[in-house]
Amino acid sequence: MADQAAAATTVVELNVGGVFYSTTSQTLAKEPGSSLATLAAAGSDWPRDSKGKFFIDRDGVLFRYVLDYLRNQALVLPESFRERDRLKQEAQYFQLPGMVEAISATPGGRQAGYITIGYRGSFAFGRDGLADVKFRKITRILVCGRVTLCRDVFGESLNESRDPDHGLTDRYTSRFFLKHSSIEQAFDMLQEQGFTMAGSCGSGTAGSSADLKPGVDSEESRWNHYNEFVFIRE
């Protein structure tokens, strides 16, 4: 019995795609029938690297979530985790159906909801009778919606500096904005994350006739516009 208990807690050194991990054979065997349970049982028959660690030719970074799942029997991912599809492939490779099911708990493994994109800019007209008209000059792209959903879609492109409740996650906000001013890039990111446009609106206004600063085009500064686009992921 003592020998069996010792065998169950044997330390196992792994090299997963060049990333090193330390765990136990008991953890690897948590899911009977998985390839990791086979590794735990195979012992010396499994391939090793030059330092004697068991070698697995898979994504070493994503393996941390596989190992955490085995340790806790639950899937916990960061708020802005953007590689669910790749992680699902890893779970399928290691033959972990429970983990695959957890990743697929919501459609596409992603939470549903709405995100509103708004931007303010100015109309730019051709000068000196030229037909070269640049329609918009965007100053800032605003992002409104559930905090966790906005972070999931835009990740590092999201600027939260103007949000007074920075740090709280279980809430909604209308104070986020993007670090870039390319509306097409924002739309691409929403499309890649499975969003479709549900509605939009726009307006144009005549600005002040006050004296302008030197070098500022009068037409461009006089006419402004604001547009909003509502996106949904079901």
PDB file of C-alpha atoms in Angstrom:
ATOM      1  CA  MET A   1       0.000   0.000   0.000  1.00  0.00           C
ATOM      2  CA  ALA A   2       2.841   2.387   0.841  1.00  0.00           C
ATOM      3  CA  ASP A   3       4.474   1.673  -2.530  1.00  0.00           C
ATOM      4  CA  GLN A   4       1.174   2.412  -4.296  1.00  0.00           C
ATOM      5  CA  ALA A   5       0.799   5.749  -2.479  1.00  0.00           C
ATOM      6  CA  ALA A   6       4.378   6.716  -3.372  1.00  0.00           C
ATOM      7  CA  ALA A   7       3.769   5.829  -7.011  1.00  0.00           C
ATOM      8  CA  ALA A   8       0.626   7.988  -7.016  1.00  0.00           C
ATOM      9  CA  THR A   9       2.589  11.048  -5.925  1.00  0.00           C
ATOM     10  CA  THR A  10       5.656  10.648  -8.118  1.00  0.00           C
ATOM     11  CA  VAL A  11       6.975  13.981  -9.374  1.00  0.00           C
ATOM     12  CA  VAL A  12       6.910  14.223 -13.176  1.00  0.00           C
ATOM     13  CA  GLU A  13       9.052  16.686 -15.131  1.00  0.00           C
ATOM     14  CA  LEU A  14       7.601  17.712 -18.491  1.00  0.00           C
ATOM     15  CA  ASN A  15       8.938  19.560 -21.523  1.00  0.00           C
ATOM     16  CA  VAL A  16       5.923  20.760 -23.504  1.00  0.00           C
ATOM     17  CA  GLY A  17       7.034  22.456 -26.705  1.00  0.00           C
ATOM     18  CA  GLY A  18      10.108  23.846 -24.940  1.00  0.00           C
ATOM     19  CA  VAL A  19       8.248  25.029 -21.794  1.00  0.00           C
ATOM     20  CA  PHE A  20       9.045  23.115 -18.592  1.00  0.00           C
ATOM     21  CA  TYR A  21       6.435  21.952 -16.065  1.00  0.00           C
ATOM     22  CA  SER A  22       6.544  19.983 -12.810  1.00  0.00           C
ATOM     23  CA  THR A  23       3.520  17.979 -11.692  1.00  0.00           C
ATOM     24  CA  THR A  24       2.677  14.535 -10.339  1.00  0.00           C
ATOM     25  CA  SER A  25       1.623  11.309 -11.974  1.00  0.00           C
ATOM     26  CA  GLN A  26      -1.553  11.513  -9.866  1.00  0.00           C
ATOM     27  CA  THR A  27      -2.510  14.833 -11.491  1.00  0.00           C
ATOM     28  CA  LEU A  28      -1.791  13.542 -14.996  1.00  0.00           C
ATOM     29  CA  ALA A  29      -3.980  10.494 -14.342  1.00  0.00           C
ATOM     30  CA  LYS A  30      -7.010  12.551 -13.180  1.00  0.00           C
ATOM     31  CA  GLU A  31      -8.841  11.836 -16.472  1.00  0.00           C
ATOM     32  CA  PRO A  32      -8.699   8.077 -17.203  1.00  0.00           C
ATOM     33  CA  GLY A  33      -8.309   7.382 -20.904  1.00  0.00           C
ATOM     34  CA  SER A  34      -6.563  10.679 -21.657  1.00  0.00           C
ATOM     35  CA  SER A  35      -3.159  10.749 -23.337  1.00  0.00           C
ATOM     36  CA  LEU A  36      -1.706  12.311 -20.171  1.00  0.00           C
ATOM     37  CA  ALA A  37      -3.001   9.410 -18.093  1.00  0.00           C
ATOM     38  CA  THR A  38      -1.262   7.157 -20.616  1.00  0.00           C
ATOM     39  CA  LEU A  39       1.951   9.134 -20.084  1.00  0.00           C
ATOM     40  CA  ALA A  40       1.655   8.714 -16.315  1.00  0.00           C
ATOM     41  CA  ALA A  41       1.267   4.966 -16.731  1.00  0.00           C
ATOM     42  CA  ALA A  42       3.862   4.566 -19.495  1.00  0.00           C
ATOM     43  CA  GLY A  43       6.799   5.730 -17.380  1.00  0.00           C
ATOM     44  CA  SER A  44      10.121   5.038 -19.052  1.00  0.00           C
ATOM     45  CA  ASP A  45       8.449   4.136 -22.365  1.00  0.00           C
ATOM     46  CA  TRP A  46       7.525   7.785 -23.087  1.00  0.00           C
ATOM     47  CA  PRO A  47       9.982   9.907 -25.186  1.00  0.00           C
ATOM     48  CA  ARG A  48      12.298  12.192 -23.197  1.00  0.00           C
ATOM     49  CA  ASP A  49      14.389  15.233 -24.031  1.00  0.00           C
ATOM     50  CA  SER A  50      18.151  15.539 -23.543  1.00  0.00           C
ATOM     51  CA  LYS A  51      17.665  16.419 -19.849  1.00  0.00           C
ATOM     52  CA  GLY A  52      15.477  13.425 -19.124  1.00  0.00           C
ATOM     53  CA  LYS A  53      12.149  15.276 -19.030  1.00  0.00           C
ATOM     54  CA  PHE A  54       9.100  13.729 -20.675  1.00  0.00           C
ATOM     55  CA  PHE A  55       8.679  15.485 -24.026  1.00  0.00           C
ATOM     56  CA  ILE A  56       5.290  16.500 -25.492  1.00  0.00           C
ATOM     57  CA  ASP A  57       5.288  18.222 -28.878  1.00  0.00           C
ATOM     58  CA  ARG A  58       2.412  20.642 -28.211  1.00  0.00           C
ATOM     59  CA  ASP A  59       1.841  24.333 -27.359  1.00  0.00           C
ATOM     60  CA  GLY A  60       3.822  24.875 -24.169  1.00  0.00           C
ATOM     61  CA  VAL A  61       2.102  28.137 -23.211  1.00  0.00           C
ATOM     62  CA  LEU A  62      -1.452  26.809 -23.499  1.00  0.00           C
ATOM     63  CA  PHE A  63      -0.527  23.647 -21.592  1.00  0.00           C
ATOM     64  CA  ARG A  64      -0.668  25.639 -18.336  1.00  0.00           C
ATOM     65  CA  TYR A  65      -4.480  25.734 -18.695  1.00  0.00           C
ATOM     66  CA  VAL A  66      -4.599  21.997 -19.405  1.00  0.00           C
ATOM     67  CA  LEU A  67      -2.598  21.318 -16.252  1.00  0.00           C
ATOM     68  CA  ASP A  68      -4.713  23.725 -14.184  1.00  0.00           C
ATOM     69  CA  TYR A  69      -7.849  21.955 -15.396  1.00  0.00           C
ATOM     70  CA  LEU A  70      -6.490  18.588 -14.289  1.00  0.00           C
ATOM     71  CA  ARG A  71      -5.422  19.949 -10.900  1.00  0.00           C
ATOM     72  CA  ASN A  72      -8.727  21.704 -10.126  1.00  0.00           C
ATOM     73  CA  GLN A  73     -11.189  19.785 -12.307  1.00  0.00           C
ATOM     74  CA  ALA A  74     -12.471  23.188 -13.447  1.00  0.00           C
ATOM     75  CA  LEU A  75     -11.657  25.596 -16.274  1.00  0.00           C
ATOM     76  CA  VAL A  76     -10.679  29.138 -15.261  1.00  0.00           C
ATOM     77  CA  LEU A  77      -9.461  31.470 -18.004  1.00  0.00           C
ATOM     78  CA  PRO A  78      -8.382  35.144 -17.944  1.00  0.00           C
ATOM     79  CA  GLU A  79     -11.062  37.735 -18.794  1.00  0.00           C
ATOM     80  CA  SER A  80      -9.452  38.724 -22.082  1.00  0.00           C
ATOM     81  CA  PHE A  81      -8.444  35.219 -23.162  1.00  0.00           C
ATOM     82  CA  ARG A  82      -8.578  35.146 -26.975  1.00  0.00           C
ATOM     83  CA  GLU A  83      -7.353  31.629 -27.848  1.00  0.00           C
ATOM     84  CA  ARG A  84     -10.308  29.415 -26.941  1.00  0.00           C
ATOM     85  CA  ASP A  85     -10.301  27.670 -30.316  1.00  0.00           C
ATOM     86  CA  ARG A  86      -6.606  26.796 -29.995  1.00  0.00           C
ATOM     87  CA  LEU A  87      -7.090  25.665 -26.385  1.00  0.00           C
ATOM     88  CA  LYS A  88      -9.988  23.484 -27.497  1.00  0.00           C
ATOM     89  CA  GLN A  89      -7.655  21.812 -30.011  1.00  0.00           C
ATOM     90  CA  GLU A  90      -5.176  21.111 -27.208  1.00  0.00           C
ATOM     91  CA  ALA A  91      -7.927  19.625 -25.016  1.00  0.00           C
ATOM     92  CA  GLN A  92      -9.052  17.422 -27.904  1.00  0.00           C
ATOM     93  CA  TYR A  93      -5.480  16.273 -28.545  1.00  0.00           C
ATOM     94  CA  PHE A  94      -5.014  15.292 -24.891  1.00  0.00           C
ATOM     95  CA  GLN A  95      -8.410  13.519 -24.978  1.00  0.00           C
ATOM     96  CA  LEU A  96     -10.020  15.583 -22.224  1.00  0.00           C
ATOM     97  CA  PRO A  97     -13.759  15.651 -23.084  1.00  0.00           C
ATOM     98  CA  GLY A  98     -14.661  17.446 -19.855  1.00  0.00           C
ATOM     99  CA  MET A  99     -12.342  20.314 -20.716  1.00  0.00           C
ATOM    100  CA  VAL A 100     -13.645  20.456 -24.288  1.00  0.00           C
ATOM    101  CA  GLU A 101     -17.191  20.717 -22.920  1.00  0.00           C
ATOM    102  CA  ALA A 102     -16.170  23.492 -20.511  1.00  0.00           C
ATOM    103  CA  ILE A 103     -14.566  25.504 -23.323  1.00  0.00           C
ATOM    104  CA  SER A 104     -17.717  25.088 -25.427  1.00  0.00           C
ATOM    105  CA  ALA A 105     -20.095  26.025 -22.586  1.00  0.00           C
ATOM    106  CA  THR A 106     -21.273  29.122 -24.520  1.00  0.00           C
ATOM    107  CA  PRO A 107     -21.621  29.503 -28.318  1.00  0.00           C
ATOM    108  CA  GLY A 108     -18.102  29.564 -29.719  1.00  0.00           C
ATOM    109  CA  GLY A 109     -16.855  29.443 -26.139  1.00  0.00           C
ATOM    110  CA  ARG A 110     -17.642  33.162 -25.857  1.00  0.00           C
ATOM    111  CA  GLN A 111     -20.160  35.213 -23.896  1.00  0.00           C
ATOM    112  CA  ALA A 112     -23.083  36.774 -25.714  1.00  0.00           C
ATOM    113  CA  GLY A 113     -23.950  40.472 -25.567  1.00  0.00           C
ATOM    114  CA  TYR A 114     -23.960  43.896 -27.204  1.00  0.00           C
ATOM    115  CA  ILE A 115     -21.158  46.371 -27.916  1.00  0.00           C
ATOM    116  CA  THR A 116     -21.779  49.906 -29.149  1.00  0.00           C
ATOM    117  CA  ILE A 117     -19.077  51.660 -31.168  1.00  0.00           C
ATOM    118  CA  GLY A 118     -19.241  55.436 -31.544  1.00  0.00           C
ATOM    119  CA  TYR A 119     -16.912  57.932 -33.155  1.00  0.00           C
ATOM    120  CA  ARG A 120     -16.726  61.695 -33.536  1.00  0.00           C
ATOM    121  CA  GLY A 121     -15.026  63.312 -36.477  1.00  0.00           C
ATOM    122  CA  SER A 122     -15.169  66.130 -38.993  1.00  0.00           C
ATOM    123  CA  PHE A 123     -16.105  66.397 -42.647  1.00  0.00           C
ATOM    124  CA  ALA A 124     -13.112  67.284 -44.837  1.00  0.00           C
ATOM    125  CA  PHE A 125     -13.858  68.946 -48.177  1.00  0.00           C
ATOM    126  CA  GLY A 126     -11.667  69.367 -51.226  1.00  0.00           C
ATOM    127  CA  ARG A 127      -9.792  72.638 -51.467  1.00  0.00           C
ATOM    128  CA  ASP A 128      -9.353  75.092 -54.330  1.00  0.00           C
ATOM    129  CA  GLY A 129     -11.962  73.321 -56.418  1.00  0.00           C
ATOM    130  CA  LEU A 130     -10.220  69.928 -56.248  1.00  0.00           C
ATOM    131  CA  ALA A 131     -12.397  66.837 -56.220  1.00  0.00           C
ATOM    132  CA  ASP A 132     -10.227  65.004 -53.687  1.00  0.00           C
ATOM    133  CA  VAL A 133     -12.649  64.790 -50.739  1.00  0.00           C
ATOM    134  CA  LYS A 134     -11.613  62.980 -47.570  1.00  0.00           C
ATOM    135  CA  PHE A 135     -14.962  62.392 -45.907  1.00  0.00           C
ATOM    136  CA  ARG A 136     -13.974  61.880 -42.298  1.00  0.00           C
ATOM    137  CA  LYS A 137     -11.298  62.740 -39.803  1.00  0.00           C
ATOM    138  CA  ILE A 138     -11.812  60.589 -36.690  1.00  0.00           C
ATOM    139  CA  THR A 139     -10.623  61.939 -33.360  1.00  0.00           C
ATOM    140  CA  ARG A 140     -11.643  59.063 -31.067  1.00  0.00           C
ATOM    141  CA  ILE A 141     -13.498  55.724 -31.202  1.00  0.00           C
ATOM    142  CA  LEU A 142     -15.660  55.073 -28.130  1.00  0.00           C
ATOM    143  CA  VAL A 143     -16.544  51.573 -26.879  1.00  0.00           C
ATOM    144  CA  CYS A 144     -19.632  50.929 -24.722  1.00  0.00           C
ATOM    145  CA  GLY A 145     -20.825  47.648 -23.211  1.00  0.00           C
ATOM    146  CA  ARG A 146     -20.132  45.021 -20.559  1.00  0.00           C
ATOM    147  CA  VAL A 147     -16.566  45.436 -19.330  1.00  0.00           C
ATOM    148  CA  THR A 148     -15.571  41.767 -19.658  1.00  0.00           C
ATOM    149  CA  LEU A 149     -17.045  41.596 -23.172  1.00  0.00           C
ATOM    150  CA  CYS A 150     -15.218  44.733 -24.356  1.00  0.00           C
ATOM    151  CA  ARG A 151     -11.918  43.418 -22.987  1.00  0.00           C
ATOM    152  CA  ASP A 152     -12.505  40.034 -24.610  1.00  0.00           C
ATOM    153  CA  VAL A 153     -12.943  41.606 -28.054  1.00  0.00           C
ATOM    154  CA  PHE A 154     -10.427  44.460 -28.068  1.00  0.00           C
ATOM    155  CA  GLY A 155      -7.774  43.291 -25.602  1.00  0.00           C
ATOM    156  CA  GLU A 156      -4.698  45.533 -25.593  1.00  0.00           C
ATOM    157  CA  SER A 157      -6.304  47.933 -28.093  1.00  0.00           C
ATOM    158  CA  LEU A 158      -8.670  49.118 -25.354  1.00  0.00           C
ATOM    159  CA  ASN A 159      -7.839  52.283 -23.396  1.00  0.00           C
ATOM    160  CA  GLU A 160      -9.489  52.347 -19.961  1.00  0.00           C
ATOM    161  CA  SER A 161      -7.810  55.479 -18.613  1.00  0.00           C
ATOM    162  CA  ARG A 162     -11.007  57.570 -18.631  1.00  0.00           C
ATOM    163  CA  ASP A 163     -13.085  54.958 -16.814  1.00  0.00           C
ATOM    164  CA  PRO A 164     -13.671  56.059 -13.166  1.00  0.00           C
ATOM    165  CA  ASP A 165     -14.441  52.489 -12.022  1.00  0.00           C
ATOM    166  CA  HIS A 166     -11.241  51.040 -13.482  1.00  0.00           C
ATOM    167  CA  GLY A 167     -10.534  47.597 -11.992  1.00  0.00           C
ATOM    168  CA  LEU A 168     -14.143  46.500 -11.440  1.00  0.00           C
ATOM    169  CA  THR A 169     -15.318  43.863 -13.908  1.00  0.00           C
ATOM    170  CA  ASP A 170     -18.956  42.947 -13.169  1.00  0.00           C
ATOM    171  CA  ARG A 171     -20.445  46.105 -14.700  1.00  0.00           C
ATOM    172  CA  TYR A 172     -21.083  48.105 -17.855  1.00  0.00           C
ATOM    173  CA  THR A 173     -19.244  51.190 -19.101  1.00  0.00           C
ATOM    174  CA  SER A 174     -19.482  53.878 -21.772  1.00  0.00           C
ATOM    175  CA  ARG A 175     -16.050  55.375 -21.055  1.00  0.00           C
ATOM    176  CA  PHE A 176     -13.695  53.025 -22.894  1.00  0.00           C
ATOM    177  CA  PHE A 177     -12.044  54.107 -26.142  1.00  0.00           C
ATOM    178  CA  LEU A 178      -9.576  52.561 -28.573  1.00  0.00           C
ATOM    179  CA  LYS A 179      -5.883  53.379 -28.771  1.00  0.00           C
ATOM    180  CA  HIS A 180      -6.146  53.730 -32.563  1.00  0.00           C
ATOM    181  CA  SER A 181      -8.489  55.727 -34.814  1.00  0.00           C
ATOM    182  CA  SER A 182      -9.174  53.147 -37.541  1.00  0.00           C
ATOM    183  CA  ILE A 183     -12.883  52.332 -37.524  1.00  0.00           C
ATOM    184  CA  GLU A 184     -12.330  49.546 -40.084  1.00  0.00           C
ATOM    185  CA  GLN A 185      -9.858  47.846 -37.747  1.00  0.00           C
ATOM    186  CA  ALA A 186     -12.437  47.968 -34.946  1.00  0.00           C
ATOM    187  CA  PHE A 187     -15.049  46.418 -37.241  1.00  0.00           C
ATOM    188  CA  ASP A 188     -12.607  43.669 -38.281  1.00  0.00           C
ATOM    189  CA  MET A 189     -11.937  42.782 -34.637  1.00  0.00           C
ATOM    190  CA  LEU A 190     -15.677  42.553 -33.925  1.00  0.00           C
ATOM    191  CA  GLN A 191     -16.258  40.382 -36.997  1.00  0.00           C
ATOM    192  CA  GLU A 192     -13.404  38.051 -36.030  1.00  0.00           C
ATOM    193  CA  GLN A 193     -15.032  37.606 -32.612  1.00  0.00           C
ATOM    194  CA  GLY A 194     -18.394  36.588 -34.109  1.00  0.00           C
ATOM    195  CA  PHE A 195     -20.293  39.897 -33.845  1.00  0.00           C
ATOM    196  CA  THR A 196     -22.778  41.174 -36.424  1.00  0.00           C
ATOM    197  CA  MET A 197     -24.139  44.700 -36.778  1.00  0.00           C
ATOM    198  CA  ALA A 198     -27.652  45.161 -35.398  1.00  0.00           C
ATOM    199  CA  GLY A 199     -28.141  48.872 -36.122  1.00  0.00           C
ATOM    200  CA  SER A 200     -26.516  52.235 -36.680  1.00  0.00           C
ATOM    201  CA  CYS A 201     -27.225  55.961 -36.691  1.00  0.00           C
ATOM    202  CA  GLY A 202     -25.380  59.133 -37.671  1.00  0.00           C
ATOM    203  CA  SER A 203     -25.642  62.897 -37.439  1.00  0.00           C
ATOM    204  CA  GLY A 204     -23.934  65.995 -38.816  1.00  0.00           C
ATOM    205  CA  THR A 205     -23.765  69.409 -37.187  1.00  0.00           C
ATOM    206  CA  ALA A 206     -22.523  72.888 -38.071  1.00  0.00           C
ATOM    207  CA  GLY A 207     -19.848  74.036 -35.656  1.00  0.00           C
ATOM    208  CA  SER A 208     -18.997  77.445 -34.281  1.00  0.00           C
ATOM    209  CA  SER A 209     -18.185  80.375 -36.563  1.00  0.00           C
ATOM    210  CA  ALA A 210     -15.590  81.703 -34.127  1.00  0.00           C
ATOM    211  CA  ASP A 211     -12.164  82.654 -35.405  1.00  0.00           C
ATOM    212  CA  LEU A 212      -9.993  79.644 -36.185  1.00  0.00           C
ATOM    213  CA  LYS A 213      -6.380  79.058 -35.335  1.00  0.00           C
ATOM    214  CA  PRO A 214      -3.850  79.715 -38.112  1.00  0.00           C
ATOM    215  CA  GLY A 215      -3.510  76.784 -40.504  1.00  0.00           C
ATOM    216  CA  VAL A 216      -6.851  75.198 -39.572  1.00  0.00           C
ATOM    217  CA  ASP A 217      -9.148  74.606 -42.529  1.00  0.00           C
ATOM    218  CA  SER A 218     -12.430  76.442 -42.031  1.00  0.00           C
ATOM    219  CA  GLU A 219     -14.704  73.908 -43.737  1.00  0.00           C
ATOM    220  CA  GLU A 220     -13.156  70.925 -41.969  1.00  0.00           C
ATOM    221  CA  SER A 221     -13.582  72.528 -38.570  1.00  0.00           C
ATOM    222  CA  ARG A 222     -17.061  73.868 -39.226  1.00  0.00           C
ATOM    223  CA  TRP A 223     -18.849  70.607 -39.998  1.00  0.00           C
ATOM    224  CA  ASN A 224     -18.765  67.680 -37.543  1.00  0.00           C
ATOM    225  CA  HIS A 225     -20.425  64.309 -37.407  1.00  0.00           C
ATOM    226  CA  TYR A 226     -21.092  61.582 -34.808  1.00  0.00           C
ATOM    227  CA  ASN A 227     -21.953  57.960 -35.637  1.00  0.00           C
ATOM    228  CA  GLU A 228     -22.864  54.912 -33.570  1.00  0.00           C
ATOM    229  CA  PHE A 229     -22.956  51.231 -34.507  1.00  0.00           C
ATOM    230  CA  VAL A 230     -24.541  48.502 -32.376  1.00  0.00           C
ATOM    231  CA  PHE A 231     -23.037  45.002 -32.640  1.00  0.00           C
ATOM    232  CA  ILE A 232     -24.426  41.771 -31.183  1.00  0.00           C
ATOM    233  CA  ARG A 233     -23.040  38.300 -30.501  1.00  0.00           C
ATOM    234  CA  GLU A 234     -25.730  35.735 -29.673  1.00  0.00           C
TER     235      GLU A 234
END
